[in-house]
Each structure stands twice: as structure tokens, then as C-alpha cells.
Amino acid sequence: CLGYSSAAPEICERTLIAVKPDGVQRRMVGEVIKRFEQRGFKLVGIKMLQASEAVLSKHYHDLQKKPFYPALIRYMASGPVVAMGSMVWEGHNVVRSSRLMVGETDSSQAKPGTVRGDFSVHISRNIIHASDSVEVAEKEIGLWFHTAELITWETNDHSDLYQV
Ligand code: UDP
Ligand code: MG
């Protein structure tokens, strides 16, 4: 567990949040970081990169047989200024909480107050990725980050956020 040797294991849960190419193009990176910071999650890794097809095919391997898969990969690797901000956050129930903050996959069904519900209109351009389970989150973090890119640090407001 990064930073908290004596902490309860559940606060060490991590997730992968990624601002997708449409989100970067639409200058949503700051808005997304702001929401997760304000919620109280701890940022432990962040980078901007051009996603390779190799990484994307692993990231979305469970969707390979879906009809929208080729378009999804094109979208995630699209355009001359394609970039991705990938953020790994730690916090209590961060996987579940972040899925709620992100909203439904289909932006037209996403509730107001969620990232997708506030800023996007269509399932094929839904701005943001969030891991959907703890197991998947660990795999995705390993796919997008080298261990050395994840920073061990302690937040000073820990006891204001958690009863530990
Ligand atoms: N997607 C799409 N059409 C669909 C379903 C999904 O274009 O009918 C895209 C969309 O960008 C979505 C991604 O594929 O975010 C991954 O799908 P998943 O079901 O894992 O949704 P998520 O976990 O992102 O909410
Ligand atoms: Mg998913």
C-alpha cells in the first residue's frame, strides 16, 4: 500500500482514471483532476501519452468481439494531437466511487453531476475511463504505469478524510 503502512487495507484501493482523446481535445483534463482531488482521492501517478495499439488492445481485450471495437480503438488512438492523461488514484472504495463520479457508459443515460452526464452526449465520445472493479484496476494500472511512476507519499489531511 503506497504511503500508509499501518492503514486499513481498503484505503489502499487504487483505480485507473483516463481522460480520453476527446476529453483532452475538449480541455477537460483539469476539470477531471479537480473533481477527483476535491472528492479526497490521492493522486499517485499521472502522465500524458499517445496510447499504442498494443496497450489499447490489452486495455479493451474484453471488448474485442464487440461491433464497436474497431471504432473504439481508432477513437482511443485518434488524430494528430491524441493524448491521454492517465491518473491513478487511491482511496477508500475508490473504484466504486469513481465509477459513480464518471457516470453511465452511455452518456445519454449518465446522470447530471457525473463527468459524462455533465460534459458528453454520446457513448462513443464519453471523455473518461474508470476501472470497473478492483481486480481490473490493478491490471490496468500495471498496463499503463511502470511501478516507478507511482509515487509513494502521505497526505496531511488523512485523518480528516478517513477514520484511521
Ligand atoms: N463503447 C462504445 N459503444 C458501445 C459501448 C462502449 O463506443 O456501445 C466505448 C465507450 O467509449 C466505452 C468503451 O467503449 O467507454 C468501453 O466500454 P465499457 O463497456 O467498458 O464502458 P465503460 O467501462 O467505459 O463505462
Ligand atoms: Mg469498462
Coordinates of N, CA, C and O and ligand atoms in Angstrom, one line a residue:
C1 N 0.8 -1.2 0.0 CA 0.0 0.0 0.0 C 0.9 1.2 0.0 O 1.7 1.4 0.9
L2 N 0.7 2.1 -1.0 CA 1.6 3.2 -1.1 C 1.3 4.3 -0.1 O 0.3 4.9 0.0
G3 N 2.3 4.5 0.8 CA 2.2 5.6 1.7 C 1.7 5.3 3.1 O 2.1 6.0 4.0
Y4 N 0.9 4.3 3.3 CA 0.3 4.1 4.6 C 0.5 2.7 5.0 O -0.3 1.8 4.8
S5 N 1.6 2.4 5.7 CA 2.0 1.1 6.1 C 1.0 0.5 7.2 O 0.7 -0.6 7.2
S6 N 0.4 1.4 8.0 CA -0.4 0.9 9.1 C -1.9 1.1 8.8 O -2.8 0.8 9.6
A7 N -2.2 1.5 7.6 CA -3.6 1.9 7.3 C -4.4 0.6 7.0 O -3.9 -0.4 6.7
A8 N -5.7 0.8 7.2 CA -6.6 -0.3 6.8 C -6.5 -0.6 5.3 O -6.3 0.3 4.5
P9 N -6.6 -1.9 4.9 CA -6.3 -2.3 3.5 C -7.2 -1.6 2.5 O -6.8 -1.3 1.4
E10 N -8.5 -1.4 3.0 CA -9.4 -0.8 1.9 C -9.0 0.6 1.5 O -9.4 1.0 0.4
I11 N -8.3 1.3 2.3 CA -8.0 2.7 1.8 C -6.9 2.6 0.8 O -6.5 3.6 0.2
C12 N -6.3 1.5 0.6 CA -5.2 1.3 -0.4 C -5.7 1.0 -1.8 O -5.0 0.8 -2.7
E13 N -7.1 0.8 -1.9 CA -7.6 0.5 -3.2 C -7.2 1.6 -4.2 O -7.2 2.7 -3.9
R14 N -6.9 1.1 -5.4 CA -6.5 2.0 -6.4 C -7.3 1.8 -7.7 O -7.9 0.8 -7.9
T15 N -7.4 2.9 -8.5 CA -8.1 2.7 -9.7 C -7.3 3.5 -10.8 O -6.4 4.3 -10.6
L16 N -7.7 3.2 -12.1 CA -7.2 3.9 -13.2 C -8.2 4.8 -13.8 O -9.3 4.3 -14.2
I17 N -8.0 6.1 -13.8 CA -8.8 7.1 -14.5 C -8.1 7.6 -15.7 O -6.9 7.9 -15.6
A18 N -8.7 7.6 -16.8 CA -8.0 8.1 -18.0 C -8.9 9.2 -18.7 O -10.1 8.9 -18.9
V19 N -8.4 10.3 -19.0 CA -9.1 11.3 -19.8 C -8.8 10.9 -21.3 O -7.7 10.8 -21.7
K20 N -9.9 10.5 -22.0 CA -9.7 10.0 -23.3 C -9.4 11.1 -24.3 O -9.5 12.3 -24.0
P21 N -9.0 10.8 -25.6 CA -8.6 11.8 -26.5 C -9.7 12.9 -26.7 O -9.3 14.1 -26.8
D22 N -10.9 12.6 -26.7 CA -11.9 13.7 -26.8 C -11.9 14.6 -25.6 O -12.1 15.8 -25.7
G23 N -11.7 14.0 -24.4 CA -11.6 14.8 -23.2 C -10.4 15.7 -23.2 O -10.5 16.9 -22.8
V24 N -9.3 15.2 -23.7 CA -8.1 16.1 -23.8 C -8.3 17.2 -24.8 O -8.0 18.4 -24.5
Q25 N -8.8 16.8 -26.0 CA -9.1 17.9 -27.0 C -10.1 18.9 -26.5 O -9.9 20.1 -26.8
R26 N -11.0 18.5 -25.7 CA -12.0 19.5 -25.1 C -11.5 20.1 -23.9 O -12.3 20.8 -23.2
R27 N -10.3 19.9 -23.5 CA -9.6 20.6 -22.4 C -10.3 20.3 -21.1 O -10.6 21.1 -20.2
M28 N -10.7 19.0 -20.9 CA -11.4 18.5 -19.7 C -10.4 18.0 -18.7 O -10.9 17.6 -17.6
V29 N -9.1 18.0 -19.0 CA -8.2 17.3 -18.1 C -8.2 18.0 -16.7 O -8.4 17.3 -15.7
G30 N -8.2 19.3 -16.6 CA -8.2 20.0 -15.4 C -9.5 19.7 -14.6 O -9.5 19.5 -13.4
E31 N -10.6 19.8 -15.3 CA -11.9 19.5 -14.7 C -11.9 18.1 -14.0 O -12.5 18.0 -12.9
V32 N -11.4 17.1 -14.7 CA -11.4 15.8 -14.2 C -10.5 15.7 -12.9 O -10.9 15.2 -11.9
I33 N -9.3 16.2 -13.1 CA -8.4 16.2 -11.9 C -9.0 16.9 -10.7 O -9.0 16.4 -9.6
K34 N -9.6 18.1 -11.0 CA -10.3 18.8 -9.9 C -11.3 18.0 -9.2 O -11.3 18.0 -7.9
R35 N -12.2 17.3 -9.9 CA -13.2 16.6 -9.3 C -12.7 15.5 -8.4 O -13.2 15.3 -7.3
F36 N -11.7 14.8 -8.9 CA -11.1 13.7 -8.1 C -10.3 14.2 -6.9 O -10.3 13.6 -5.8
E37 N -9.6 15.3 -7.1 CA -8.9 15.9 -5.9 C -9.9 16.4 -4.9 O -9.7 16.1 -3.7
Q38 N -10.9 17.1 -5.3 CA -11.8 17.6 -4.4 C -12.6 16.6 -3.6 O -13.0 16.8 -2.4
R39 N -12.8 15.4 -4.2 CA -13.5 14.3 -3.6 C -12.7 13.8 -2.4 O -13.2 13.3 -1.4
G40 N -11.4 13.9 -2.5 CA -10.5 13.4 -1.5 C -9.6 12.3 -1.9 O -8.9 11.7 -1.0
F41 N -9.6 11.9 -3.2 CA -8.8 10.8 -3.6 C -7.3 11.4 -3.8 O -7.1 12.5 -4.0
K42 N -6.4 10.4 -3.6 CA -5.0 10.8 -3.7 C -4.4 10.4 -5.0 O -4.5 9.3 -5.4
L43 N -3.9 11.4 -5.7 CA -3.2 11.1 -7.0 C -1.8 10.6 -6.7 O -1.1 11.1 -6.0
V44 N -1.6 9.4 -7.3 CA -0.3 8.8 -7.1 C 0.5 8.6 -8.4 O 1.7 8.2 -8.4
G45 N -0.1 8.9 -9.6 CA 0.6 8.8 -10.8 C -0.1 9.5 -11.9 O -1.4 9.5 -11.9
I46 N 0.6 10.2 -12.8 CA -0.1 10.9 -13.9 C 0.9 11.1 -15.0 O 2.0 11.4 -14.8
K47 N 0.3 10.9 -16.3 CA 1.2 11.2 -17.4 C 0.3 11.4 -18.7 O -0.8 11.0 -18.7
M48 N 0.9 12.0 -19.6 CA 0.2 12.2 -20.9 C 1.0 11.4 -21.9 O 2.2 11.4 -21.9
L49 N 0.3 10.7 -22.8 CA 0.9 9.8 -23.7 C 0.0 9.6 -24.9 O -1.2 9.7 -24.9
Q50 N 0.7 9.2 -26.0 CA 0.0 8.6 -27.2 C -0.2 7.1 -26.9 O 0.8 6.4 -26.8
A51 N -1.4 6.7 -26.8 CA -1.7 5.3 -26.5 C -1.3 4.4 -27.7 O -1.7 4.7 -28.8
S52 N -0.5 3.4 -27.5 CA -0.2 2.5 -28.6 C -1.4 1.5 -28.8 O -2.1 1.2 -27.9
E53 N -1.4 1.0 -30.0 CA -2.5 -0.1 -30.3 C -2.3 -1.3 -29.4 O -3.2 -1.9 -29.0
A54 N -1.0 -1.6 -29.1 CA -0.7 -2.7 -28.3 C -1.3 -2.6 -26.9 O -2.0 -3.5 -26.4
V55 N -1.1 -1.4 -26.3 CA -1.7 -1.1 -25.0 C -3.2 -1.1 -25.0 O -3.9 -1.7 -24.2
L56 N -3.7 -0.5 -26.1 CA -5.2 -0.3 -26.2 C -5.9 -1.7 -26.4 O -6.9 -2.0 -25.8
S57 N -5.2 -2.6 -27.2 CA -5.8 -3.9 -27.4 C -5.9 -4.7 -26.1 O -6.8 -5.5 -25.9
K58 N -4.9 -4.5 -25.2 CA -4.9 -5.2 -23.9 C -5.9 -4.5 -23.0 O -6.7 -5.2 -22.3
H59 N -5.9 -3.2 -23.0 CA -6.8 -2.5 -22.2 C -8.3 -2.8 -22.4 O -9.1 -3.0 -21.5
Y60 N -8.6 -3.0 -23.7 CA -10.0 -3.3 -24.1 C -10.2 -4.7 -24.6 O -11.0 -5.0 -25.4
H61 N -9.3 -5.7 -24.1 CA -9.3 -7.0 -24.7 C -10.7 -7.7 -24.5 O -11.1 -8.5 -25.3
D62 N -11.4 -7.4 -23.4 CA -12.7 -8.0 -23.2 C -13.8 -7.5 -24.2 O -14.9 -8.1 -24.2
L63 N -13.5 -6.5 -25.0 CA -14.5 -5.9 -25.9 C -14.2 -6.3 -27.4 O -14.8 -5.8 -28.3
Q64 N -13.1 -7.1 -27.5 CA -12.6 -7.4 -28.9 C -13.7 -7.9 -29.9 O -13.6 -7.6 -31.1
K65 N -14.7 -8.6 -29.4 CA -15.7 -9.2 -30.3 C -16.9 -8.2 -30.5 O -17.8 -8.5 -31.3
K66 N -16.9 -7.1 -29.8 CA -18.0 -6.2 -30.0 C -17.9 -5.4 -31.3 O -16.8 -5.1 -31.8
P67 N -19.1 -5.1 -31.9 CA -19.1 -4.5 -33.2 C -18.4 -3.1 -33.1 O -17.9 -2.6 -34.1
F68 N -18.5 -2.4 -32.0 CA -17.9 -1.1 -31.9 C -16.4 -1.1 -31.6 O -15.7 0.0 -31.6
Y69 N -15.8 -2.3 -31.5 CA -14.4 -2.4 -31.1 C -13.4 -1.6 -32.0 O -12.6 -0.8 -31.5
P70 N -13.5 -1.9 -33.3 CA -12.5 -1.1 -34.2 C -12.6 0.4 -34.1 O -11.6 1.1 -34.0
A71 N -13.9 0.9 -34.0 CA -14.1 2.3 -33.8 C -13.6 2.8 -32.5 O -13.0 3.9 -32.4
L72 N -13.7 2.0 -31.5 CA -13.2 2.3 -30.1 C -11.7 2.5 -30.1 O -11.2 3.4 -29.6
I73 N -11.0 1.5 -30.8 CA -9.5 1.6 -30.8 C -9.1 2.8 -31.7 O -8.2 3.6 -31.3
R74 N -9.8 3.1 -32.8 CA -9.5 4.3 -33.6 C -9.7 5.5 -32.8 O -8.8 6.4 -32.8
Y75 N -10.8 5.6 -32.0 CA -11.1 6.7 -31.2 C -10.0 6.9 -30.1 O -9.4 8.0 -30.0
M76 N -9.6 5.9 -29.5 CA -8.6 6.0 -28.4 C -7.2 6.3 -28.9 O -6.3 6.7 -28.1
A77 N -7.0 6.1 -30.2 CA -5.6 6.3 -30.8 C -5.7 7.4 -31.8 O -4.9 7.5 -32.7
S78 N -6.7 8.2 -31.8 CA -7.0 9.1 -32.9 C -6.2 10.4 -33.0 O -5.8 10.9 -32.0
G79 N -6.1 10.9 -34.3 CA -5.7 12.3 -34.5 C -4.3 12.7 -34.2 O -3.5 12.0 -33.5
P80 N -3.9 13.8 -34.8 CA -2.5 14.3 -34.6 C -2.1 14.8 -33.3 O -1.0 14.9 -32.9
V81 N -3.1 15.1 -32.5 CA -2.8 15.6 -31.1 C -3.4 14.6 -30.1 O -3.8 15.1 -29.0
V82 N -3.5 13.4 -30.4 CA -4.0 12.4 -29.5 C -3.2 12.4 -28.2 O -2.0 12.3 -28.3
A83 N -3.8 12.5 -27.1 CA -3.1 12.4 -25.9 C -4.0 11.8 -24.8 O -5.2 11.8 -25.0
M84 N -3.4 11.3 -23.8 CA -4.2 10.7 -22.7 C -3.6 11.0 -21.4 O -2.4 10.8 -21.2
G85 N -4.4 11.6 -20.5 CA -4.0 11.8 -19.1 C -4.4 10.5 -18.4 O -5.6 10.3 -18.3
S86 N -3.5 9.8 -17.8 CA -3.9 8.7 -17.0 C -3.6 8.9 -15.6 O -2.5 9.2 -15.2
M87 N -4.6 8.7 -14.8 CA -4.4 9.1 -13.4 C -4.8 7.9 -12.5 O -5.8 7.2 -12.7
V88 N -3.9 7.6 -11.6 CA -4.2 6.5 -10.7 C -4.5 7.2 -9.3 O -3.7 8.0 -8.8
W89 N -5.5 6.8 -8.8 CA -6.0 7.4 -7.5 C -6.1 6.4 -6.4 O -6.4 5.2 -6.7
E90 N -5.8 6.8 -5.2 CA -6.0 5.8 -4.1 C -7.1 6.4 -3.2 O -7.2 7.6 -3.0
G91 N -7.8 5.5 -2.6 CA -8.8 6.0 -1.6 C -9.7 4.9 -1.2 O -9.8 3.8 -1.9
H92 N -10.5 5.1 -0.2 CA -11.4 4.1 0.3 C -12.5 3.9 -0.8 O -13.1 4.9 -1.3
N93 N -12.7 2.7 -1.2 CA -13.7 2.4 -2.3 C -13.5 3.2 -3.5 O -14.5 3.6 -4.1
V94 N -12.3 3.5 -3.9 CA -12.1 4.5 -5.0 C -12.6 3.9 -6.3 O -13.1 4.7 -7.1
V95 N -12.6 2.6 -6.5 CA -13.1 2.1 -7.8 C -14.6 2.3 -7.9 O -15.1 2.9 -8.9
R96 N -15.4 2.0 -6.9 CA -16.8 2.2 -6.9 C -17.2 3.6 -7.0 O -18.0 4.1 -7.8
S97 N -16.6 4.4 -6.1 CA -16.9 5.9 -6.1 C -16.6 6.5 -7.4 O -17.3 7.4 -7.8
S98 N -15.4 6.2 -8.0 CA -15.1 6.8 -9.2 C -16.0 6.5 -10.4 O -16.3 7.3 -11.2
R99 N -16.5 5.2 -10.4 CA -17.4 4.8 -11.4 C -18.7 5.7 -11.3 O -19.3 6.1 -12.3
L100 N -19.1 5.9 -10.0 CA -20.3 6.8 -9.8 C -20.0 8.2 -10.3 O -20.9 8.9 -10.8
M101 N -18.8 8.7 -10.0 CA -18.5 10.1 -10.5 C -18.4 10.2 -12.0 O -18.7 11.2 -12.6
V102 N -18.0 9.1 -12.6 CA -17.9 9.1 -14.1 C -19.2 9.0 -14.8 O -19.5 9.6 -15.8
G103 N -20.1 8.2 -14.2 CA -21.4 8.0 -14.8 C -21.6 6.9 -15.8 O -20.6 6.2 -16.1
E104 N -22.8 6.7 -16.3 CA -23.1 5.5 -17.2 C -22.2 5.6 -18.4 O -21.9 6.7 -18.9
T105 N -21.9 4.4 -19.0 CA -21.1 4.3 -20.2 C -21.8 5.1 -21.3 O -21.1 5.9 -22.0
D106 N -23.1 5.0 -21.4 CA -23.9 5.7 -22.4 C -24.1 7.1 -21.9 O -24.9 7.3 -21.0
S107 N -23.4 8.1 -22.5 CA -23.5 9.5 -21.9 C -25.0 10.0 -21.9 O -25.3 10.8 -21.0
S108 N -25.8 9.5 -22.8 CA -27.2 10.0 -22.8 C -28.0 9.5 -21.6 O -29.0 10.0 -21.2
Q109 N -27.4 8.4 -20.9 CA -28.1 7.9 -19.7 C -27.3 8.3 -18.4 O -27.8 8.0 -17.3
A110 N -26.2 9.0 -18.6 CA -25.4 9.4 -17.4 C -26.1 10.6 -16.7 O -26.5 11.5 -17.3
K111 N -26.1 10.5 -15.4 CA -26.8 11.5 -14.6 C -26.0 12.8 -14.5 O -24.8 12.8 -14.5
P112 N -26.8 13.9 -14.5 CA -26.2 15.2 -14.2 C -25.3 15.1 -12.9 O -25.7 14.4 -12.0
G113 N -24.2 15.8 -12.9 CA -23.3 15.7 -11.8 C -22.2 14.7 -12.0 O -21.2 14.8 -11.3
T114 N -22.4 13.8 -12.9 CA -21.3 12.9 -13.3 C -20.5 13.6 -14.4 O -21.0 14.5 -15.1
V115 N -19.2 13.1 -14.6 CA -18.4 13.7 -15.7 C -19.1 13.5 -17.0 O -19.2 14.4 -17.8
R116 N -19.5 12.3 -17.3 CA -20.2 12.0 -18.6 C -21.5 12.7 -18.7 O -21.8 13.3 -19.8
G117 N -22.2 12.8 -17.6 CA -23.6 13.4 -17.6 C -23.5 14.9 -17.8 O -24.4 15.6 -18.2
D118 N -22.4 15.5 -17.3 CA -22.2 16.9 -17.4 C -21.6 17.4 -18.7 O -21.8 18.6 -19.1
F119 N -20.8 16.6 -19.3 CA -19.9 17.1 -20.4 C -20.0 16.3 -21.7 O -19.3 16.6 -22.7
S120 N -20.8 15.2 -21.8 CA -20.8 14.5 -23.1 C -22.2 14.0 -23.4 O -23.1 14.0 -22.5
V121 N -22.4 13.7 -24.7 CA -23.8 13.4 -25.2 C -23.9 12.0 -25.8 O -25.0 11.5 -26.1
H122 N -22.7 11.4 -26.1 CA -22.8 10.1 -26.9 C -21.8 9.1 -26.3 O -20.7 9.4 -25.9
I123 N -22.3 7.8 -26.4 CA -21.5 6.7 -25.8 C -20.1 6.6 -26.5 O -19.2 6.1 -25.9
S124 N -20.0 7.0 -27.8 CA -18.8 6.8 -28.5 C -17.7 7.9 -28.2 O -16.6 7.8 -28.6
R125 N -18.2 8.9 -27.5 CA -17.3 10.0 -27.1 C -17.6 10.4 -25.7 O -18.1 11.5 -25.5
N126 N -17.2 9.5 -24.8 CA -17.6 9.8 -23.4 C -16.5 10.2 -22.4 O -16.6 10.0 -21.2
I127 N -15.5 10.8 -23.0 CA -14.5 11.6 -22.3 C -13.5 10.9 -21.4 O -12.4 11.3 -21.3
I128 N -14.0 9.9 -20.7 CA -13.2 9.4 -19.5 C -13.4 7.9 -19.4 O -14.4 7.3 -19.7
H129 N -12.3 7.3 -18.8 CA -12.3 5.9 -18.5 C -12.1 5.8 -17.0 O -11.4 6.5 -16.4
A130 N -12.8 4.8 -16.4 CA -12.5 4.4 -15.0 C -12.6 2.9 -14.9 O -13.6 2.3 -15.4
S131 N -11.7 2.3 -14.2 CA -11.7 0.9 -14.0 C -13.0 0.4 -13.3 O -13.6 1.2 -12.5
D132 N -13.5 -0.8 -13.7 CA -14.8 -1.2 -13.2 C -14.8 -2.2 -12.1 O -15.8 -2.6 -11.5
S133 N -13.6 -2.6 -11.7 CA -13.5 -3.5 -10.5 C -12.1 -3.4 -9.9 O -11.2 -2.9 -10.6
V134 N -11.9 -3.8 -8.7 CA -10.6 -3.7 -8.0 C -9.6 -4.6 -8.8 O -8.4 -4.1 -9.1
E135 N -10.0 -5.8 -9.2 CA -9.1 -6.6 -10.0 C -8.7 -6.0 -11.3 O -7.5 -6.0 -11.7
V136 N -9.7 -5.5 -12.0 CA -9.4 -4.9 -13.3 C -8.5 -3.6 -13.1 O -7.6 -3.4 -13.9
A137 N -8.8 -2.9 -12.0 CA -8.0 -1.7 -11.8 C -6.5 -2.0 -11.6 O -5.6 -1.4 -12.2
E138 N -6.2 -3.1 -10.9 CA -4.8 -3.5 -10.7 C -4.1 -3.8 -12.0 O -3.0 -3.5 -12.3
K139 N -4.9 -4.6 -12.8 CA -4.4 -4.9 -14.2 C -4.1 -3.7 -15.0 O -3.1 -3.6 -15.7
E140 N -5.1 -2.8 -15.0 CA -5.0 -1.6 -15.8 C -3.8 -0.7 -15.4 O -3.1 -0.1 -16.2
I141 N -3.7 -0.5 -14.1 CA -2.6 0.3 -13.5 C -1.2 -0.3 -14.0 O -0.3 0.4 -14.4
G142 N -1.1 -1.6 -14.0 CA 0.1 -2.3 -14.4 C 0.3 -2.1 -15.9 O 1.5 -2.1 -16.4
L143 N -0.8 -2.0 -16.7 CA -0.7 -1.8 -18.1 C -0.2 -0.4 -18.5 O 0.6 -0.2 -19.4
W144 N -0.7 0.6 -17.8 CA -0.5 2.0 -18.1 C 0.7 2.6 -17.4 O 1.2 3.6 -17.8
F145 N 1.1 2.0 -16.3 CA 2.2 2.6 -15.5 C 3.3 1.6 -15.1 O 3.0 0.4 -14.8
H146 N 4.5 2.1 -15.1 CA 5.6 1.3 -14.5 C 5.6 1.6 -13.0 O 5.1 2.7 -12.6
T147 N 6.0 0.6 -12.2 CA 5.9 0.8 -10.8 C 6.6 2.1 -10.3 O 6.1 2.8 -9.4
A148 N 7.7 2.4 -10.9 CA 8.5 3.6 -10.5 C 7.7 4.9 -10.8 O 8.1 5.9 -10.3
E149 N 6.7 4.8 -11.6 CA 5.9 6.0 -12.0 C 4.8 6.3 -10.9 O 4.1 7.3 -11.0
L150 N 4.6 5.3 -10.0 CA 3.6 5.5 -9.0 C 4.3 6.0 -7.7 O 5.2 5.4 -7.2
I151 N 3.8 7.2 -7.3 CA 4.6 7.9 -6.2 C 4.0 7.5 -4.8 O 2.8 7.6 -4.6
T152 N 4.9 7.2 -3.9 CA 4.6 7.0 -2.5 C 4.7 8.3 -1.8 O 5.7 8.9 -1.7
W153 N 3.6 8.7 -1.3 CA 3.6 10.0 -0.5 C 2.4 10.0 0.5 O 1.4 9.2 0.3
E154 N 2.5 10.7 1.6 CA 1.5 10.7 2.6 C 0.7 12.1 2.5 O 1.4 13.1 2.5
T155 N -0.6 12.0 2.5 CA -1.3 13.2 2.5 C -1.5 13.7 4.0 O -1.6 12.9 4.9
N156 N -1.5 15.0 4.2 CA -1.6 15.6 5.5 C -3.0 15.6 6.1 O -3.2 15.9 7.3
D157 N -4.0 15.5 5.2 CA -5.4 15.5 5.7 C -6.0 14.2 5.9 O -7.2 14.0 5.9
H158 N -5.1 13.2 6.1 CA -5.6 11.8 6.1 C -6.7 11.6 7.2 O -7.7 11.0 6.9
S159 N -6.5 12.1 8.4 CA -7.4 11.9 9.5 C -8.7 12.7 9.3 O -9.7 12.5 10.0
D160 N -8.7 13.7 8.5 CA -9.9 14.5 8.2 C -10.8 13.7 7.2 O -12.0 13.9 7.1
L161 N -10.1 12.8 6.4 CA -10.9 12.1 5.3 C -11.3 10.7 5.7 O -12.3 10.2 5.3
Y162 N -10.4 10.1 6.6 CA -10.7 8.7 7.0 C -10.6 8.5 8.5 O -9.8 9.2 9.2
Q163 N -11.4 7.6 9.0 CA -11.3 7.3 10.4 C -10.3 6.2 10.6 O -10.7 5.0 10.7
V164 N -9.0 6.6 10.6 CA -8.0 5.6 10.8 C -7.0 6.2 11.8 O -6.7 7.3 11.8
Ligands
UDP1 N1 -18.3 2.0 -26.3 C1 -18.9 2.3 -27.5 N2 -20.1 1.8 -27.8 C2 -20.8 0.9 -27.0 C3 -20.2 0.6 -25.8 C4 -18.9 1.1 -25.5 O1 -18.3 3.1 -28.2 O2 -21.9 0.5 -27.4 C5 -17.0 2.5 -25.9 C6 -17.1 3.7 -24.9 O3 -16.1 4.6 -25.2 C7 -16.9 3.0 -23.6 C8 -15.8 2.0 -24.0 O4 -16.2 1.5 -25.3 O5 -16.4 3.9 -22.6 C9 -15.6 0.8 -23.1 O6 -16.8 0.1 -22.9 P1 -17.3 -0.3 -21.4 O7 -18.5 -1.2 -21.6 O8 -16.1 -0.9 -20.7 O9 -17.7 1.1 -20.7 P2 -17.0 1.9 -19.6 O10 -16.4 1.0 -18.6 O11 -16.0 2.8 -20.2 O12 -18.1 2.7 -18.9
MG2 MG -15.1 -0.6 -18.9

